[in-house]
C-alpha positions as a Python dict, from the first residue, in 0.01 Angstrom:
ca = {
    (1, 'X'): (0, 0, 0),
    (2, 'X'): (160, 275, -125),
    (3, 'X'): (542, 221, -203),
    (4, 'X'): (719, 505, 41),
    (5, 'X'): (1053, 594, 42),
    (6, 'X'): (1264, 535, 359),
    (7, 'X'): (1393, 866, 542),
    (8, 'X'): (1670, 1012, 393),
    (9, 'X'): (1862, 1366, 528),
    (10, 'X'): (2026, 1657, 454),
    (11, 'X'): (2169, 1934, 684),
    (12, 'X'): (2251, 2300, 711),
    (13, 'X'): (2380, 2501, 962),
    (14, 'X'): (2476, 2858, 1075),
    (15, 'X'): (2765, 2985, 1297),
    (16, 'X'): (2976, 3288, 1298),
    (17, 'X'): (3110, 3444, 967),
    (18, 'X'): (3433, 3433, 1138),
    (19, 'X'): (3614, 3332, 1469),
    (20, 'X'): (3957, 3360, 1661),
    (21, 'X'): (4222, 3066, 1734),
    (22, 'X'): (4081, 3144, 2103),
    (23, 'X'): (3690, 3195, 2074),
    (24, 'X'): (3415, 2980, 2238),
    (25, 'X'): (3118, 3017, 1965),
    (26, 'X'): (2792, 2849, 1902),
    (27, 'X'): (2672, 2608, 1585),
    (28, 'X'): (2358, 2561, 1509),
    (29, 'X'): (2290, 2235, 1291),
    (30, 'X'): (1972, 2138, 1123),
    (31, 'X'): (1832, 1817, 989),
    (32, 'X'): (1609, 1793, 758),
    (33, 'X'): (1359, 1442, 631),
    (34, 'X'): (1352, 1431, 235),
    (35, 'X'): (1210, 1084, 287),
    (36, 'X'): (815, 1040, 234),
    (37, 'X'): (800, 855, 658),
    (38, 'X'): (916, 986, 961),
    (39, 'X'): (1222, 931, 1084),
    (40, 'X'): (1265, 828, 1500),
    (41, 'X'): (1575, 795, 1770),
    (42, 'X'): (1794, 1041, 1604),
    (43, 'X'): (2122, 1147, 1678),
    (44, 'X'): (2346, 1397, 1555),
    (45, 'X'): (2715, 1391, 1619),
    (46, 'X'): (2977, 1647, 1536),
    (47, 'X'): (3360, 1561, 1539),
    (48, 'X'): (3621, 1743, 1740),
    (49, 'X'): (3951, 1783, 1508),
    (50, 'X'): (4283, 1972, 1615),
    (51, 'X'): (4233, 2342, 1753),
    (52, 'X'): (3887, 2300, 1786),
    (53, 'X'): (3728, 2097, 2047),
    (54, 'X'): (3314, 2056, 2121),
    (55, 'X'): (3184, 2135, 2474),
    (56, 'X'): (3030, 1906, 2640),
    (57, 'X'): (2896, 1627, 2507),
    (58, 'X'): (2945, 1625, 2119),
    (59, 'X'): (2658, 1358, 2059),
    (60, 'X'): (2276, 1557, 2034),
    (61, 'X'): (1951, 1315, 2034),
    (62, 'X'): (1699, 1516, 1824),
    (63, 'X'): (1327, 1412, 1786),
    (64, 'X'): (1093, 1334, 1586),
    (65, 'X'): (1211, 1458, 1188),
    (66, 'X'): (876, 1463, 995),
    (67, 'X'): (917, 1451, 644),
    (68, 'X'): (888, 1734, 394),
    (69, 'X'): (1082, 1908, 123),
    (70, 'X'): (1355, 2123, 218),
    (71, 'X'): (1337, 2335, 394),
    (72, 'X'): (1032, 2234, 555),
    (73, 'X'): (1056, 2015, 913),
    (74, 'X'): (1365, 2068, 1041),
    (75, 'X'): (1473, 1911, 1397),
    (76, 'X'): (1772, 2152, 1537),
    (77, 'X'): (2009, 2132, 1817),
    (78, 'X'): (2320, 2382, 1915),
    (79, 'X'): (2685, 2281, 1957),
    (80, 'X'): (2907, 2490, 2205),
    (81, 'X'): (3261, 2500, 2023),
    (82, 'X'): (3567, 2650, 2201),
    (83, 'X'): (3884, 2696, 1927),
    (84, 'X'): (4263, 2675, 2152),
    (85, 'X'): (4507, 2769, 1897),
    (86, 'X'): (4330, 2700, 1609),
    (87, 'X'): (4564, 2830, 1309),
    (88, 'X'): (4389, 3049, 1000),
    (89, 'X'): (4176, 2920, 759),
    (90, 'X'): (3920, 2726, 668),
    (91, 'X'): (3801, 2417, 865),
    (92, 'X'): (3566, 2199, 863),
    (93, 'X'): (3424, 1955, 1136),
    (94, 'X'): (3263, 1623, 1053),
    (95, 'X'): (2911, 1537, 1123),
    (96, 'X'): (2768, 1265, 1175),
    (97, 'X'): (2385, 1147, 1180),
    (98, 'X'): (2215, 846, 1282),
    (99, 'X'): (1834, 737, 1288),
    (100, 'X'): (1741, 410, 1426),
    (101, 'X'): (1391, 355, 1356),
    (102, 'X'): (1193, 60, 1121),
    (103, 'X'): (1417, -184, 1318),
    (104, 'X'): (1654, -14, 1021),
    (105, 'X'): (1950, 186, 1103),
    (106, 'X'): (1927, 534, 840),
    (107, 'X'): (2319, 693, 820),
    (108, 'X'): (2435, 1071, 694),
    (109, 'X'): (2788, 1170, 738),
    (110, 'X'): (3025, 1380, 567),
    (111, 'X'): (3376, 1497, 602),
    (112, 'X'): (3276, 1828, 530),
    (113, 'X'): (3003, 1901, 770),
    (114, 'X'): (3050, 2246, 903),
    (115, 'X'): (3276, 2506, 843),
    (116, 'X'): (3451, 2737, 1089),
    (117, 'X'): (3688, 3042, 944),
    (118, 'X'): (3946, 3106, 1183),
    (119, 'X'): (4114, 3428, 1145),
    (120, 'X'): (4431, 3577, 1318),
    (121, 'X'): (4413, 3931, 1230),
    (122, 'X'): (4411, 4245, 1561),
    (123, 'X'): (4209, 4469, 1565),
    (124, 'X'): (4329, 4846, 1549),
    (125, 'X'): (4273, 5116, 1727),
    (126, 'X'): (4330, 5430, 1816),
    (127, 'X'): (4313, 5740, 2054),
    (128, 'X'): (4337, 6144, 2078),
    (129, 'X'): (4334, 6397, 2337),
    (130, 'X'): (4365, 6760, 2387),
    (131, 'X'): (4736, 6938, 2354),
    (132, 'X'): (4701, 7080, 2663),
    (133, 'X'): (4476, 7036, 3001),
    (134, 'X'): (4470, 7231, 3321),
    (135, 'X'): (4267, 6992, 3546),
    (136, 'X'): (4170, 6619, 3591),
    (137, 'X'): (4049, 6399, 3456),
    (138, 'X'): (4182, 6406, 3135),
    (139, 'X'): (3964, 6303, 2850),
    (140, 'X'): (4146, 6041, 2630),
    (141, 'X'): (3858, 5991, 2302),
    (142, 'X'): (3947, 5649, 2155),
    (143, 'X'): (3827, 5428, 1849),
    (144, 'X'): (3815, 5052, 1730),
    (145, 'X'): (3780, 4821, 1464),
    (146, 'X'): (3732, 4461, 1352),
    (147, 'X'): (3589, 4371, 1049),
    (148, 'X'): (3578, 3948, 1137),
    (149, 'X'): (3475, 3858, 1466),
    (150, 'X'): (3469, 4202, 1589),
    (151, 'X'): (3619, 4423, 1883),
    (152, 'X'): (3600, 4292, 2265),
    (153, 'X'): (3765, 4506, 2455),
    (154, 'X'): (4006, 4840, 2404),
    (155, 'X'): (4247, 4981, 2740),
    (156, 'X'): (4437, 5250, 2781),
    (157, 'X'): (4781, 5194, 2822),
    (158, 'X'): (5014, 5522, 2915),
    (159, 'X'): (5330, 5695, 2968),
    (160, 'X'): (5312, 5942, 3275),
    (161, 'X'): (5608, 6162, 3306),
    (162, 'X'): (5970, 6085, 3375),
    (163, 'X'): (5861, 5733, 3299),
    (164, 'X'): (6065, 5534, 2991),
    (165, 'X'): (5804, 5281, 2905),
    (166, 'X'): (5426, 5231, 2865),
    (167, 'X'): (5172, 5083, 3164),
    (168, 'X'): (4881, 4997, 3150),
    (169, 'X'): (4626, 5273, 3308),
    (170, 'X'): (4324, 5065, 3478),
    (171, 'X'): (4100, 5185, 3196),
    (172, 'X'): (3874, 4925, 2918),
    (173, 'X'): (3553, 4941, 2805),
    (174, 'X'): (3358, 4715, 2528),
    (175, 'X'): (3249, 4838, 2212),
    (176, 'X'): (3397, 5035, 1930),
    (177, 'X'): (3437, 5387, 2016),
    (178, 'X'): (3423, 5613, 2353),
    (179, 'X'): (3661, 5849, 2619),
    (180, 'X'): (3827, 5746, 2881),
    (181, 'X'): (3837, 5942, 3205),
    (182, 'X'): (4230, 5932, 3364),
    (183, 'X'): (4290, 6091, 3646),
    (184, 'X'): (4677, 6152, 3621),
    (185, 'X'): (4868, 6029, 3945),
    (186, 'X'): (5256, 6202, 3848),
    (187, 'X'): (5182, 6549, 3840),
    (188, 'X'): (5233, 6786, 3578),
    (189, 'X'): (5407, 6744, 3232),
    (190, 'X'): (5372, 6561, 2934),
    (191, 'X'): (5115, 6237, 2930),
    (192, 'X'): (5122, 6002, 2659),
    (193, 'X'): (4868, 5784, 2569),
    (194, 'X'): (4768, 5451, 2317),
    (195, 'X'): (4536, 5252, 2331),
    (196, 'X'): (4528, 4841, 2251),
    (197, 'X'): (4233, 4606, 2189),
    (198, 'X'): (4145, 4257, 2183),
    (199, 'X'): (3887, 4122, 1933),
    (200, 'X'): (3594, 3862, 2048),
    (201, 'X'): (3854, 3577, 1853),
    (202, 'X'): (4100, 3621, 2086),
    (203, 'X'): (4337, 3793, 1844),
    (204, 'X'): (4543, 4100, 2075),
    (205, 'X'): (4694, 4428, 1893),
    (206, 'X'): (5048, 4430, 1964),
    (207, 'X'): (5150, 4629, 2301),
    (208, 'X'): (5189, 5017, 2265),
    (209, 'X'): (5584, 5114, 2215),
    (210, 'X'): (5503, 5473, 2052),
    (211, 'X'): (5203, 5719, 2143),
    (212, 'X'): (4918, 5766, 1969),
    (213, 'X'): (4859, 6122, 2113),
    (214, 'X'): (4995, 6338, 2462),
    (215, 'X'): (4860, 6623, 2660),
    (216, 'X'): (5051, 6864, 2866),
    (217, 'X'): (4945, 6821, 3168),
    (218, 'X'): (4946, 7191, 3377),
    (219, 'X'): (4784, 7350, 3662),
    (220, 'X'): (4992, 7632, 3779),
    (221, 'X'): (4927, 7996, 3652),
    (222, 'X'): (5178, 8199, 3530),
    (223, 'X'): (5305, 8478, 3702),
    (224, 'X'): (5369, 8859, 3576),
    (225, 'X'): (5482, 9178, 3672),
    (226, 'X'): (5565, 9535, 3498),
    (227, 'X'): (5682, 9835, 3599),
    (228, 'X'): (5607, 10236, 3528),
    (229, 'X'): (5763, 10525, 3644),
    (230, 'X'): (5688, 10683, 3918),
    (231, 'X'): (5556, 11040, 3785),
    (232, 'X'): (5506, 11152, 3423),
    (233, 'X'): (5469, 11471, 3271),
    (234, 'X'): (5259, 11412, 3015),
    (235, 'X'): (5260, 11186, 2661),
    (236, 'X'): (5268, 10848, 2721),
    (237, 'X'): (5332, 10647, 3022),
    (238, 'X'): (5675, 10384, 2939),
    (239, 'X'): (5578, 10058, 3076),
    (240, 'X'): (5827, 9724, 3133),
    (241, 'X'): (5677, 9404, 3198),
    (242, 'X'): (5761, 9016, 3228),
    (243, 'X'): (5607, 8710, 3243),
    (244, 'X'): (5702, 8358, 3329),
    (245, 'X'): (5538, 8003, 3368),
    (246, 'X'): (5685, 7758, 3611),
    (247, 'X'): (5848, 7412, 3510),
    (248, 'X'): (5701, 7189, 3378),
    (249, 'X'): (5539, 7447, 3135),
    (250, 'X'): (5261, 7438, 2874),
    (251, 'X'): (5407, 7797, 2741),
    (252, 'X'): (5289, 8133, 2762),
    (253, 'X'): (4942, 8205, 2537),
    (254, 'X'): (4976, 8593, 2615),
    (255, 'X'): (4996, 8833, 2884),
    (256, 'X'): (4771, 9171, 2871),
    (257, 'X'): (4735, 9493, 3084),
    (258, 'X'): (4504, 9669, 3291),
    (259, 'X'): (4468, 10021, 3492),
    (260, 'X'): (4254, 10179, 3722),
    (261, 'X'): (4295, 10556, 3785),
    (262, 'X'): (4253, 10652, 4160),
    (263, 'X'): (4281, 10321, 4409),
    (264, 'X'): (3886, 10313, 4385),
    (265, 'X'): (3893, 10313, 4038),
    (266, 'X'): (3792, 9991, 3840),
    (267, 'X'): (4056, 9808, 3654),
    (268, 'X'): (3986, 9821, 3210),
    (269, 'X'): (4162, 9654, 2977),
    (270, 'X'): (4456, 9885, 2809),
    (271, 'X'): (4379, 9713, 2514),
    (272, 'X'): (4745, 9581, 2484),
    (273, 'X'): (4866, 9244, 2517),
    (274, 'X'): (5195, 9038, 2388),
    (275, 'X'): (5296, 8682, 2342),
    (276, 'X'): (5635, 8753, 2476),
    (277, 'X'): (5757, 8653, 2845),
    (278, 'X'): (5886, 9030, 2872),
    (279, 'X'): (5870, 9350, 2684),
    (280, 'X'): (5710, 9713, 2696),
    (281, 'X'): (5446, 9961, 2580),
    (282, 'X'): (5342, 10281, 2564),
    (283, 'X'): (4987, 10391, 2771),
    (284, 'X'): (4894, 10745, 2738),
    (285, 'X'): (4631, 10804, 2991),
    (286, 'X'): (4285, 10981, 2908),
    (287, 'X'): (4135, 10944, 3255),
    (288, 'X'): (4325, 11321, 3279),
    (289, 'X'): (4604, 11394, 3569),
    (290, 'X'): (4600, 11153, 3858),
    (291, 'X'): (4735, 10836, 4006),
    (292, 'X'): (4740, 10547, 3764),
    (293, 'X'): (4736, 10222, 3918),
    (294, 'X'): (4858, 9944, 3654),
    (295, 'X'): (4837, 9540, 3649),
    (296, 'X'): (4947, 9282, 3409),
    (297, 'X'): (4759, 8954, 3374),
    (298, 'X'): (4941, 8587, 3221),
    (299, 'X'): (4763, 8283, 3064),
    (300, 'X'): (4908, 7955, 2947),
    (301, 'X'): (4890, 7771, 2711),
    (302, 'X'): (4670, 7527, 2927),
    (303, 'X'): (4433, 7768, 2972),
    (304, 'X'): (4552, 7901, 3362),
    (305, 'X'): (4486, 8251, 3380),
    (306, 'X'): (4687, 8477, 3650),
    (307, 'X'): (4509, 8662, 3888),
    (308, 'X'): (4570, 9011, 3878),
    (309, 'X'): (4663, 9209, 4214),
    (310, 'X'): (4382, 9410, 4405),
    (311, 'X'): (4687, 9682, 4398),
    (312, 'X'): (4858, 9668, 4078),
    (313, 'X'): (5206, 9565, 4005),
    (314, 'X'): (5296, 9973, 3999),
    (315, 'X'): (5173, 10287, 4012),
    (316, 'X'): (5247, 10641, 3834),
    (317, 'X'): (5163, 10994, 3931),
    (318, 'X'): (5038, 11161, 3602),
    (319, 'X'): (5066, 11544, 3623),
    (320, 'X'): (5065, 11718, 3327),
    (321, 'X'): (5010, 12107, 3472),
    (322, 'X'): (5327, 12301, 3544),
    (323, 'X'): (5280, 12504, 3897),
    (324, 'X'): (5236, 12836, 3917),
    (325, 'X'): (5355, 13098, 4139),
    (326, 'X'): (5381, 13517, 4169),
    (327, 'X'): (5627, 13740, 4315),
    (328, 'X'): (5551, 14085, 4498),
    (329, 'X'): (5783, 14373, 4487),
    (330, 'X'): (5770, 14692, 4678),
    (331, 'X'): (5776, 15007, 4477),
    (332, 'X'): (6026, 15201, 4717),
    (333, 'X'): (6242, 14934, 4701),
    (334, 'X'): (6537, 14912, 4439),
    (335, 'X'): (6595, 14604, 4243),
    (336, 'X'): (6941, 14507, 4152),
    (337, 'X'): (7058, 14204, 3995),
    (338, 'X'): (6869, 13956, 3787),
    (339, 'X'): (6540, 13755, 3908),
    (340, 'X'): (6527, 13453, 3780),
    (341, 'X'): (6163, 13229, 3824),
    (342, 'X'): (6144, 12850, 3719),
}
């Protein structure tokens, strides 16, 4: 006979690096036999503690554990745990092991069997949006991060035109970034956006009270008009204009000016534009005398573009050639007084 050491035990385990105060997670326990003979009829038990409980049976039966130097030949079991309001910090769950073999009972326990680290720091998130938009949906880009348990879900909040507070927009997504497609339902105006995330541990970011970004939603094109003199005898034609953008307005970006000669002509850019709502400019025709048609076209900051009218806003007859005439005098007639020709 050779003297053999009875079974003796060692354990290690794996679990998430961090868990939250409200989270379900797994702990995997491995039991090793450092003795010289196999261990049979094995039971490992993980104890509940305040704020943390084992789901289901907290005693698991293990198959025969063959002896061998650590870390060889372990028997493995997994427990499902749930935190329910656990406080922040490190918590230890007692672990007990018992083996009934060779008409003996071999035990292994430790009051500090399995540790979990509870974190209560919420995730952080933010969103961005274009300053102006003229069509649905409004694309809201977002990012979120959490260095402990990881981001679980991010939700979009909006303050619509006329609202005094944020409300949930009905859109959410997982991951750490993406784009929400929001369809505005309150008409044109300023829409303010914020996002709110929750991590895998159940820590919620604060409810938004301030916007992270905003967009001016404007679907209505601006309007403009101009006026020119009925006739011009030469030189530059003085043209006045005015433009407006219906409220709620994104603001005028520019108004530009076009012309064509005769009604059958092709609209051509004059080379003039203005960022003012009203003013004047001078246009010198380069295609000779005739009737010149003029049109203005406005564009707002939301990129809504006015269509210029087919026949223009106004027209000017440009005539630089004075009239010509002749006078015939009979040689037998006597001319008295004076003759003025204009």
